[in-house]
Short mmCIF file of the C-alpha atoms (twelve columns), coordinates in Angstrom:
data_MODEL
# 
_entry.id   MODEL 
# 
loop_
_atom_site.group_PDB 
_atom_site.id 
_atom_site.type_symbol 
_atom_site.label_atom_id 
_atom_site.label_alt_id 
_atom_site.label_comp_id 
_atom_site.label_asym_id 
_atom_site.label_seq_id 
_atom_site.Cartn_x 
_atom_site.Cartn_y 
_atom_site.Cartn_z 
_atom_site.pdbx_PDB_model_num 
ATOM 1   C CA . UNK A 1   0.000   0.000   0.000   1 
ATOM 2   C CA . UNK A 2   1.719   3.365   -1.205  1 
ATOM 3   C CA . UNK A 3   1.031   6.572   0.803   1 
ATOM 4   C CA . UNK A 4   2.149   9.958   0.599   1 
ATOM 5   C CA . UNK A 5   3.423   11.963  3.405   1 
ATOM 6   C CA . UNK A 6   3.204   15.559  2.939   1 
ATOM 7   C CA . UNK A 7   3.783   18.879  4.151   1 
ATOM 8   C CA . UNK A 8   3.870   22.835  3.503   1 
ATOM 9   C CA . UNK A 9   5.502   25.914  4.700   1 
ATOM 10  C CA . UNK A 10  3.611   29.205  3.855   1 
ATOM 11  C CA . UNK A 11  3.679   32.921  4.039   1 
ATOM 12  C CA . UNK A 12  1.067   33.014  6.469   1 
ATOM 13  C CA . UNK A 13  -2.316  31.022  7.314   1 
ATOM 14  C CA . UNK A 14  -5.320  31.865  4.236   1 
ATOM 15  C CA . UNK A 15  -4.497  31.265  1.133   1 
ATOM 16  C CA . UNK A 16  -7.523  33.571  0.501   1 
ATOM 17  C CA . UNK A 17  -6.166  36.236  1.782   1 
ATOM 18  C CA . UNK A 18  -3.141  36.266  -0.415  1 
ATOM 19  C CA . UNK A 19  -0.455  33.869  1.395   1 
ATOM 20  C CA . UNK A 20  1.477   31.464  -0.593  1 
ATOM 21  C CA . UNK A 21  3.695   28.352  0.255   1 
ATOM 22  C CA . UNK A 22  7.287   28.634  -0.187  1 
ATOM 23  C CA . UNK A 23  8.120   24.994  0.667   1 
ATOM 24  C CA . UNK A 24  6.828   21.790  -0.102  1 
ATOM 25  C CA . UNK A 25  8.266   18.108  1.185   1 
ATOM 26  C CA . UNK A 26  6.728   14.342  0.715   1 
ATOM 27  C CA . UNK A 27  7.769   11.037  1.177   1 
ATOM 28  C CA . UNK A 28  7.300   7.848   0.078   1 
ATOM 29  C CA . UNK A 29  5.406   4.901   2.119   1 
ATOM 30  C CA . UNK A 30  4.709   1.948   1.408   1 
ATOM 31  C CA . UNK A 31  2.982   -0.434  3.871   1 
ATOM 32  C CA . UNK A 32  3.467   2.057   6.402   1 
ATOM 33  C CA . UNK A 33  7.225   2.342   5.670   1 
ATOM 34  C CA . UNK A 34  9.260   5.200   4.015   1 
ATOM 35  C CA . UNK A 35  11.265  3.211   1.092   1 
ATOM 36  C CA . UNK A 36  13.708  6.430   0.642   1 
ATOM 37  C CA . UNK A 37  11.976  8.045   -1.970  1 
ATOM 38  C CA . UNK A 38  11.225  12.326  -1.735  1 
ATOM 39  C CA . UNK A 39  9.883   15.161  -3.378  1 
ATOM 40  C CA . UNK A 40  11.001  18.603  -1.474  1 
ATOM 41  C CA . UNK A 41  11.036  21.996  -3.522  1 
ATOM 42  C CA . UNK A 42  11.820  25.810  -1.973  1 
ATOM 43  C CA . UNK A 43  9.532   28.185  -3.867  1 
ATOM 44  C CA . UNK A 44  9.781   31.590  -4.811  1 
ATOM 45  C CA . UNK A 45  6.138   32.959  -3.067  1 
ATOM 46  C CA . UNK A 46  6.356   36.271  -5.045  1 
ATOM 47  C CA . UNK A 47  5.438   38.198  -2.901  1 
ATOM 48  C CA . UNK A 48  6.759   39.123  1.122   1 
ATOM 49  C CA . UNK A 49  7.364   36.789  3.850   1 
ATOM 50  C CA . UNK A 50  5.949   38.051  7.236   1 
ATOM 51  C CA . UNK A 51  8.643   38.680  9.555   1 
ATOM 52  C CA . UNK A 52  5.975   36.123  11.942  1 
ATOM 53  C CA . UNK A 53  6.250   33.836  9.822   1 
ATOM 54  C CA . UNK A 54  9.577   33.632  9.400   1 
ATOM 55  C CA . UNK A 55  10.324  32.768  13.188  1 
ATOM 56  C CA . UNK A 56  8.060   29.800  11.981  1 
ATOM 57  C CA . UNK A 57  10.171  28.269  9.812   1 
ATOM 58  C CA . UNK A 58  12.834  30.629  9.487   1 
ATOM 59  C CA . UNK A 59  12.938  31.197  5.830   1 
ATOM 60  C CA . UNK A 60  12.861  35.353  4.830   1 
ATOM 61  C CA . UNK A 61  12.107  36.214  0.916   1 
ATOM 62  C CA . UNK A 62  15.951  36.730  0.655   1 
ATOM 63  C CA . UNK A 63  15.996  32.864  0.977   1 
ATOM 64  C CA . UNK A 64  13.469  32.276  -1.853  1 
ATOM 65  C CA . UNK A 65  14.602  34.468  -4.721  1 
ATOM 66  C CA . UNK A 66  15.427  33.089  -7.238  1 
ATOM 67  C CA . UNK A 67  13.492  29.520  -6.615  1 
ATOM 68  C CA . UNK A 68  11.235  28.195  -9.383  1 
ATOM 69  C CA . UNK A 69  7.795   29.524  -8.755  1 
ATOM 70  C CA . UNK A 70  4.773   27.087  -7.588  1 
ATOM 71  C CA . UNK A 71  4.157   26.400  -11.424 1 
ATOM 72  C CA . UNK A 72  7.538   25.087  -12.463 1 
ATOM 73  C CA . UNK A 73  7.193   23.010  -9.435  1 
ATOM 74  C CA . UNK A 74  3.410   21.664  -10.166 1 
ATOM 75  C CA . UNK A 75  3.975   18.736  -12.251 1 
ATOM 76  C CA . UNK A 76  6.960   17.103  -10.421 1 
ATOM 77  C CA . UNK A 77  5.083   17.502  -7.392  1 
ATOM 78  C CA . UNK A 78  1.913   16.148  -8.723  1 
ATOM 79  C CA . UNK A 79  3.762   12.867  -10.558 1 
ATOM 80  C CA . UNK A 80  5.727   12.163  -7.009  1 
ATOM 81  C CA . UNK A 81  1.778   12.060  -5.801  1 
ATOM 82  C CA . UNK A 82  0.756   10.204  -8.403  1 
ATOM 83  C CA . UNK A 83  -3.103  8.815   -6.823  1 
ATOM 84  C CA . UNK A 84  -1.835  7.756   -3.283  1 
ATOM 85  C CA . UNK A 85  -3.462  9.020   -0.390  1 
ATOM 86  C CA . UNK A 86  -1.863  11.891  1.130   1 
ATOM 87  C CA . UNK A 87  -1.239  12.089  4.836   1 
ATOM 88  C CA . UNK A 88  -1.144  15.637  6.510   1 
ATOM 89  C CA . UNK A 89  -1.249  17.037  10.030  1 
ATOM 90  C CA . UNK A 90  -4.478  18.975  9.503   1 
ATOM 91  C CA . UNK A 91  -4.339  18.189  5.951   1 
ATOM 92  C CA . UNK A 92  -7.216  20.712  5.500   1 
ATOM 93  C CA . UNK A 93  -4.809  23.531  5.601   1 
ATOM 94  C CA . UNK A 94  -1.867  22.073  3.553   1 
ATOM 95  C CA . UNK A 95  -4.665  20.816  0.908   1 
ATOM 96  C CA . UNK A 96  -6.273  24.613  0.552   1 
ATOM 97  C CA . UNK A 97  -2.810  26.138  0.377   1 
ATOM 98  C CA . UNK A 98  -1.648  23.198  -2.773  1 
ATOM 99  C CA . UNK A 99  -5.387  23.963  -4.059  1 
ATOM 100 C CA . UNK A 100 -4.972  27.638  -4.512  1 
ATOM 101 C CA . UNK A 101 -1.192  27.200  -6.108  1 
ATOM 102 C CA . UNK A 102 -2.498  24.787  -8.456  1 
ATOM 103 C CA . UNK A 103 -5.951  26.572  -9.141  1 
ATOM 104 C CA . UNK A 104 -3.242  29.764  -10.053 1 
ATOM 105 C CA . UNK A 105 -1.109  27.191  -12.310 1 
ATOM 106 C CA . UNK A 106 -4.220  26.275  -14.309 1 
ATOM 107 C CA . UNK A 107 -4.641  22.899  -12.685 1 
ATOM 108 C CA . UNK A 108 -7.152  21.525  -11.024 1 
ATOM 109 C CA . UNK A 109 -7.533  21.091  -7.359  1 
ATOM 110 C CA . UNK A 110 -6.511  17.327  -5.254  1 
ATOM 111 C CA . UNK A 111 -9.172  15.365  -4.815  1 
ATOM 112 C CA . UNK A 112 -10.377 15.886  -0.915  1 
ATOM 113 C CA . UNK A 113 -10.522 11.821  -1.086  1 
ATOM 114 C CA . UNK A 114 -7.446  11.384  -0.657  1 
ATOM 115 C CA . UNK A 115 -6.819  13.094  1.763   1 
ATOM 116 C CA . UNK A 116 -5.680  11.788  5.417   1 
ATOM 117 C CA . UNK A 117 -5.746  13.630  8.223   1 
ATOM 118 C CA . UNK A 118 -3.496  12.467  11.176  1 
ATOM 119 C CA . UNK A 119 -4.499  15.396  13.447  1 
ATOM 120 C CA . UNK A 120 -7.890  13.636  13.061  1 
ATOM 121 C CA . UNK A 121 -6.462  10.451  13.940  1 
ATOM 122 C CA . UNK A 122 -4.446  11.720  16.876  1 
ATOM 123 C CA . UNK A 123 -7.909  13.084  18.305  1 
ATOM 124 C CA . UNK A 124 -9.387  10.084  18.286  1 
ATOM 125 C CA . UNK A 125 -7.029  7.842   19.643  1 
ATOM 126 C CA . UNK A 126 -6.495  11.372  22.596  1 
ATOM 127 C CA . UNK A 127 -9.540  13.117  22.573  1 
ATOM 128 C CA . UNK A 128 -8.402  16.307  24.996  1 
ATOM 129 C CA . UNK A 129 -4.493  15.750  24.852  1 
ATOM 130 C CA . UNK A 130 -2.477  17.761  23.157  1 
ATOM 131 C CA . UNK A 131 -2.535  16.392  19.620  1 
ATOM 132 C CA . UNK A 132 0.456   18.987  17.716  1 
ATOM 133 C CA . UNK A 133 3.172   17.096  15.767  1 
ATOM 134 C CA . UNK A 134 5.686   18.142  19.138  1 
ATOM 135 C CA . UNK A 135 3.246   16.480  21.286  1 
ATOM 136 C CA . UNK A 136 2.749   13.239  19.577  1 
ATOM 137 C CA . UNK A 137 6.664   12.981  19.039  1 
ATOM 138 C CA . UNK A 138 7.227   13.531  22.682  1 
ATOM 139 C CA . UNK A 139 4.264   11.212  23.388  1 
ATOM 140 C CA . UNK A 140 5.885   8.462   21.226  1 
ATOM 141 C CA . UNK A 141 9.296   8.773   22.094  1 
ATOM 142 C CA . UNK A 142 10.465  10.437  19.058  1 
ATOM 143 C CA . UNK A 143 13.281  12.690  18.497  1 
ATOM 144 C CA . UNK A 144 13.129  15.906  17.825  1 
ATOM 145 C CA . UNK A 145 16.377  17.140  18.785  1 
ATOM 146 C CA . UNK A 146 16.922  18.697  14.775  1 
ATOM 147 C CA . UNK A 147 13.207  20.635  15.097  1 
ATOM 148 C CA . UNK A 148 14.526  23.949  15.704  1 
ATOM 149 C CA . UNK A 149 12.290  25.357  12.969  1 
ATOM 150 C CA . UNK A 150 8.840   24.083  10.773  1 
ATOM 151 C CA . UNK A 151 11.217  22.420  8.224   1 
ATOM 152 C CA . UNK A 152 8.637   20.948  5.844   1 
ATOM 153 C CA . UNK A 153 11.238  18.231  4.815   1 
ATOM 154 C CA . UNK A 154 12.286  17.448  8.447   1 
ATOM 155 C CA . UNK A 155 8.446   17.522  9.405   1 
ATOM 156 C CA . UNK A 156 7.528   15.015  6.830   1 
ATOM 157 C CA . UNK A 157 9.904   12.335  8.407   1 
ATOM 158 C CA . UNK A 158 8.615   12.724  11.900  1 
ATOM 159 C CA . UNK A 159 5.213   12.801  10.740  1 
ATOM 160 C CA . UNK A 160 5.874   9.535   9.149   1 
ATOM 161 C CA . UNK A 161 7.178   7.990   12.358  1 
ATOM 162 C CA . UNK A 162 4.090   9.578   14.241  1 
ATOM 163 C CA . UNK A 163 1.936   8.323   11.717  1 
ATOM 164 C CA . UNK A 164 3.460   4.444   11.890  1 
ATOM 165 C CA . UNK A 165 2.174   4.896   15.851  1 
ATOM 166 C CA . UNK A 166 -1.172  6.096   15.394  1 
ATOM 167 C CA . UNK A 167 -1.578  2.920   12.777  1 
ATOM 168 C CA . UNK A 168 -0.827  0.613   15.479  1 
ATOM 169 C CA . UNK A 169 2.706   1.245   16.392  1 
ATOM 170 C CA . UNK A 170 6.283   0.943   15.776  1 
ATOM 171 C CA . UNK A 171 7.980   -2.120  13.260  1 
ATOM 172 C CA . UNK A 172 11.222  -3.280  12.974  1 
ATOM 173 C CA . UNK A 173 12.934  -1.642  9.973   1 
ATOM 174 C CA . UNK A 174 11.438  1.718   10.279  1 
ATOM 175 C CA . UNK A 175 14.423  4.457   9.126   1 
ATOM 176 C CA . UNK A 176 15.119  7.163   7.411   1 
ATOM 177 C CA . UNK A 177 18.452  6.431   5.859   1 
ATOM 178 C CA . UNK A 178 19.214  5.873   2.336   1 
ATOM 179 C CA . UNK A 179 18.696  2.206   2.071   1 
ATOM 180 C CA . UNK A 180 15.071  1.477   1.600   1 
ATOM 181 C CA . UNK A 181 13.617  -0.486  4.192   1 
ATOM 182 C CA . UNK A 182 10.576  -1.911  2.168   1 
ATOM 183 C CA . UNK A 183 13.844  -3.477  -0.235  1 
ATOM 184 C CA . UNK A 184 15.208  -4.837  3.256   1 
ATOM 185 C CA . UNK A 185 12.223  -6.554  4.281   1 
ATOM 186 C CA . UNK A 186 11.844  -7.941  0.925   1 
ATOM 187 C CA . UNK A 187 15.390  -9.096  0.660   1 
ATOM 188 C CA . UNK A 188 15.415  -10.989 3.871   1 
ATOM 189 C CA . UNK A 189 11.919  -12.151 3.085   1 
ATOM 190 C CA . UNK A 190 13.303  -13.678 -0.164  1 
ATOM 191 C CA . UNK A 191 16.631  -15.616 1.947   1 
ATOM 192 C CA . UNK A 192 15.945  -19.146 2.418   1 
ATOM 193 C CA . UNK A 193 14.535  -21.201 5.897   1 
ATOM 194 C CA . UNK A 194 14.979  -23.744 7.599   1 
ATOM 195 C CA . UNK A 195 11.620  -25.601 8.196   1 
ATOM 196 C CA . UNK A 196 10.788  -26.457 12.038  1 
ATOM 197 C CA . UNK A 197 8.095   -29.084 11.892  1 
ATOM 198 C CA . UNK A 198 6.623   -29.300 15.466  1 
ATOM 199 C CA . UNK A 199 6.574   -32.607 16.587  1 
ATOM 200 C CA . UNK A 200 4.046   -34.084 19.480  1 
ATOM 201 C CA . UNK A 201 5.299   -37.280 21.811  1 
ATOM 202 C CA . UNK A 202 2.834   -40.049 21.813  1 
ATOM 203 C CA . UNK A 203 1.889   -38.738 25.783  1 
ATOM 204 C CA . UNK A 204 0.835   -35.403 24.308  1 
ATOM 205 C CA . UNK A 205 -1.426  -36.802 21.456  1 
ATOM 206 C CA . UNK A 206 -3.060  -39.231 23.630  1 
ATOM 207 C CA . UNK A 207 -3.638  -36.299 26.253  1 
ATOM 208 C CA . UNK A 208 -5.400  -34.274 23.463  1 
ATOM 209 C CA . UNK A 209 -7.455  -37.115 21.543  1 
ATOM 210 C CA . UNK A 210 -8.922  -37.279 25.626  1 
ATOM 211 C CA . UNK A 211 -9.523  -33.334 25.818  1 
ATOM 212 C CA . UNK A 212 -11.287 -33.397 21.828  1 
ATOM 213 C CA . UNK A 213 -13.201 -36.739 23.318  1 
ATOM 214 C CA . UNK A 214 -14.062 -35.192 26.686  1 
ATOM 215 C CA . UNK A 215 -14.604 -31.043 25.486  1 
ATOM 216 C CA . UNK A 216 -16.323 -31.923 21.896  1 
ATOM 217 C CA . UNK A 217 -18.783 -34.090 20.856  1 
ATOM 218 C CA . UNK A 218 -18.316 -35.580 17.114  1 
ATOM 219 C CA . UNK A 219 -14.972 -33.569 16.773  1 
ATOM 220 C CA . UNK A 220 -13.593 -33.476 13.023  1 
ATOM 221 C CA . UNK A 221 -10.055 -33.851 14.628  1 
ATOM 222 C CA . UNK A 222 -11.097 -37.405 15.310  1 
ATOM 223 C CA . UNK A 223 -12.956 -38.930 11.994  1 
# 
């Protein structure tokens, strides 16, 4: 099962309103597992970036001239997409901001069922705990030593692991370094075993033929 992890960074918090993204980052799942594979692009938001916003995620427009503008940027993003779900903390907001950018590119908007929202999920599983991406790495035991700032790229990979948790918690194999871990799995999956028949002593199948005799009446085991 492929999946999409995604987030933005914007200029501010309505795309309505005039605010842009200036960063976009995804990975790669597949059966829950990042295999390695990203799309990240900085984008030129022509226009200004809100001194507030920068103390977000610390990027000022001096660090986005010059970066291809959402357009140039469209269909890469939309290929690495391709017609996964997409997983978002309060994917509403990351999905309006992409809608607007692509509605301005002359494409047309994602389709809202894809979309998966792990804020949502986080609710449910703590309804009246703190539910933020901080919060749910702290609650899980994840690091976030390197989150100095909303780094859409960094965010994405602790999403990921957050996400793993909130689908019923953590496997063997999950990481973030270059080696896929889905080609791992499959490799050791693939390497040859040795069978372990389990064999019964003639005490133990007599002491079971008397349970099935005893416990059920006309038991298959016995015809």
């Amino acid at each position: 099962m492929r999946e999409v992890v995604l987030d933005t960074e914007t200029t501010g918090f309505d795309p309505l309103t005039g605010d842009r993204v200036i960063e976009v980052a995804a990975i790669e799942l597949v059966n829950l597992l990042p295999t390695g594979r990203h799309f990240h692009a900085l984008v030129d938001p022509e226009r200004d970036v809100p001194p507030e916003s920068t103390r977000v995620h610390g990027f000022t427009r001096a660090d986005l001239e010059g970066k291809p503008k959402f357009r140039d940027i469209a269909a890469a993003m939309l290929d690495f997409l391709a017609d996964s779900p997409i997983v978002a903390h309060n994917a509403p907001f990351d999905f309006g901001f992409l809608d607007a950018e692509l509605l301005r590119a002359g494409r047309p908007a994602l389709d809202r069922a894809r979309m998966v929202d792990s804020l949502v999920l986080a609710k449910a599983r703590f309804p009246g705990a703190p539910n933020s991406l901080d919060a749910l790495c702290r609650r899980f035991g994840i690091d976030l030593s390197e989150r100095t700032t909303h780094n859409a790229l960094l965010d994405v990979k602790l999403l990921a692991a957050a996400y793993l948790e909130l689908r019923g918690g953590r496997q063997s194999g999950l990481s973030f370094e270059e080696a896929p871990a889905v080609a791992l799995l499959a490799t050791e999956a693939r390497a040859p075993r040795t069978p372990r028949p389990i064999l019964l002593s003639a005490e133990q199948e007599a002491a079971h033929r008397a349970f099935v005799e005893k416990a059920i009446k006309d038991a298959l085991w016995l015809r």
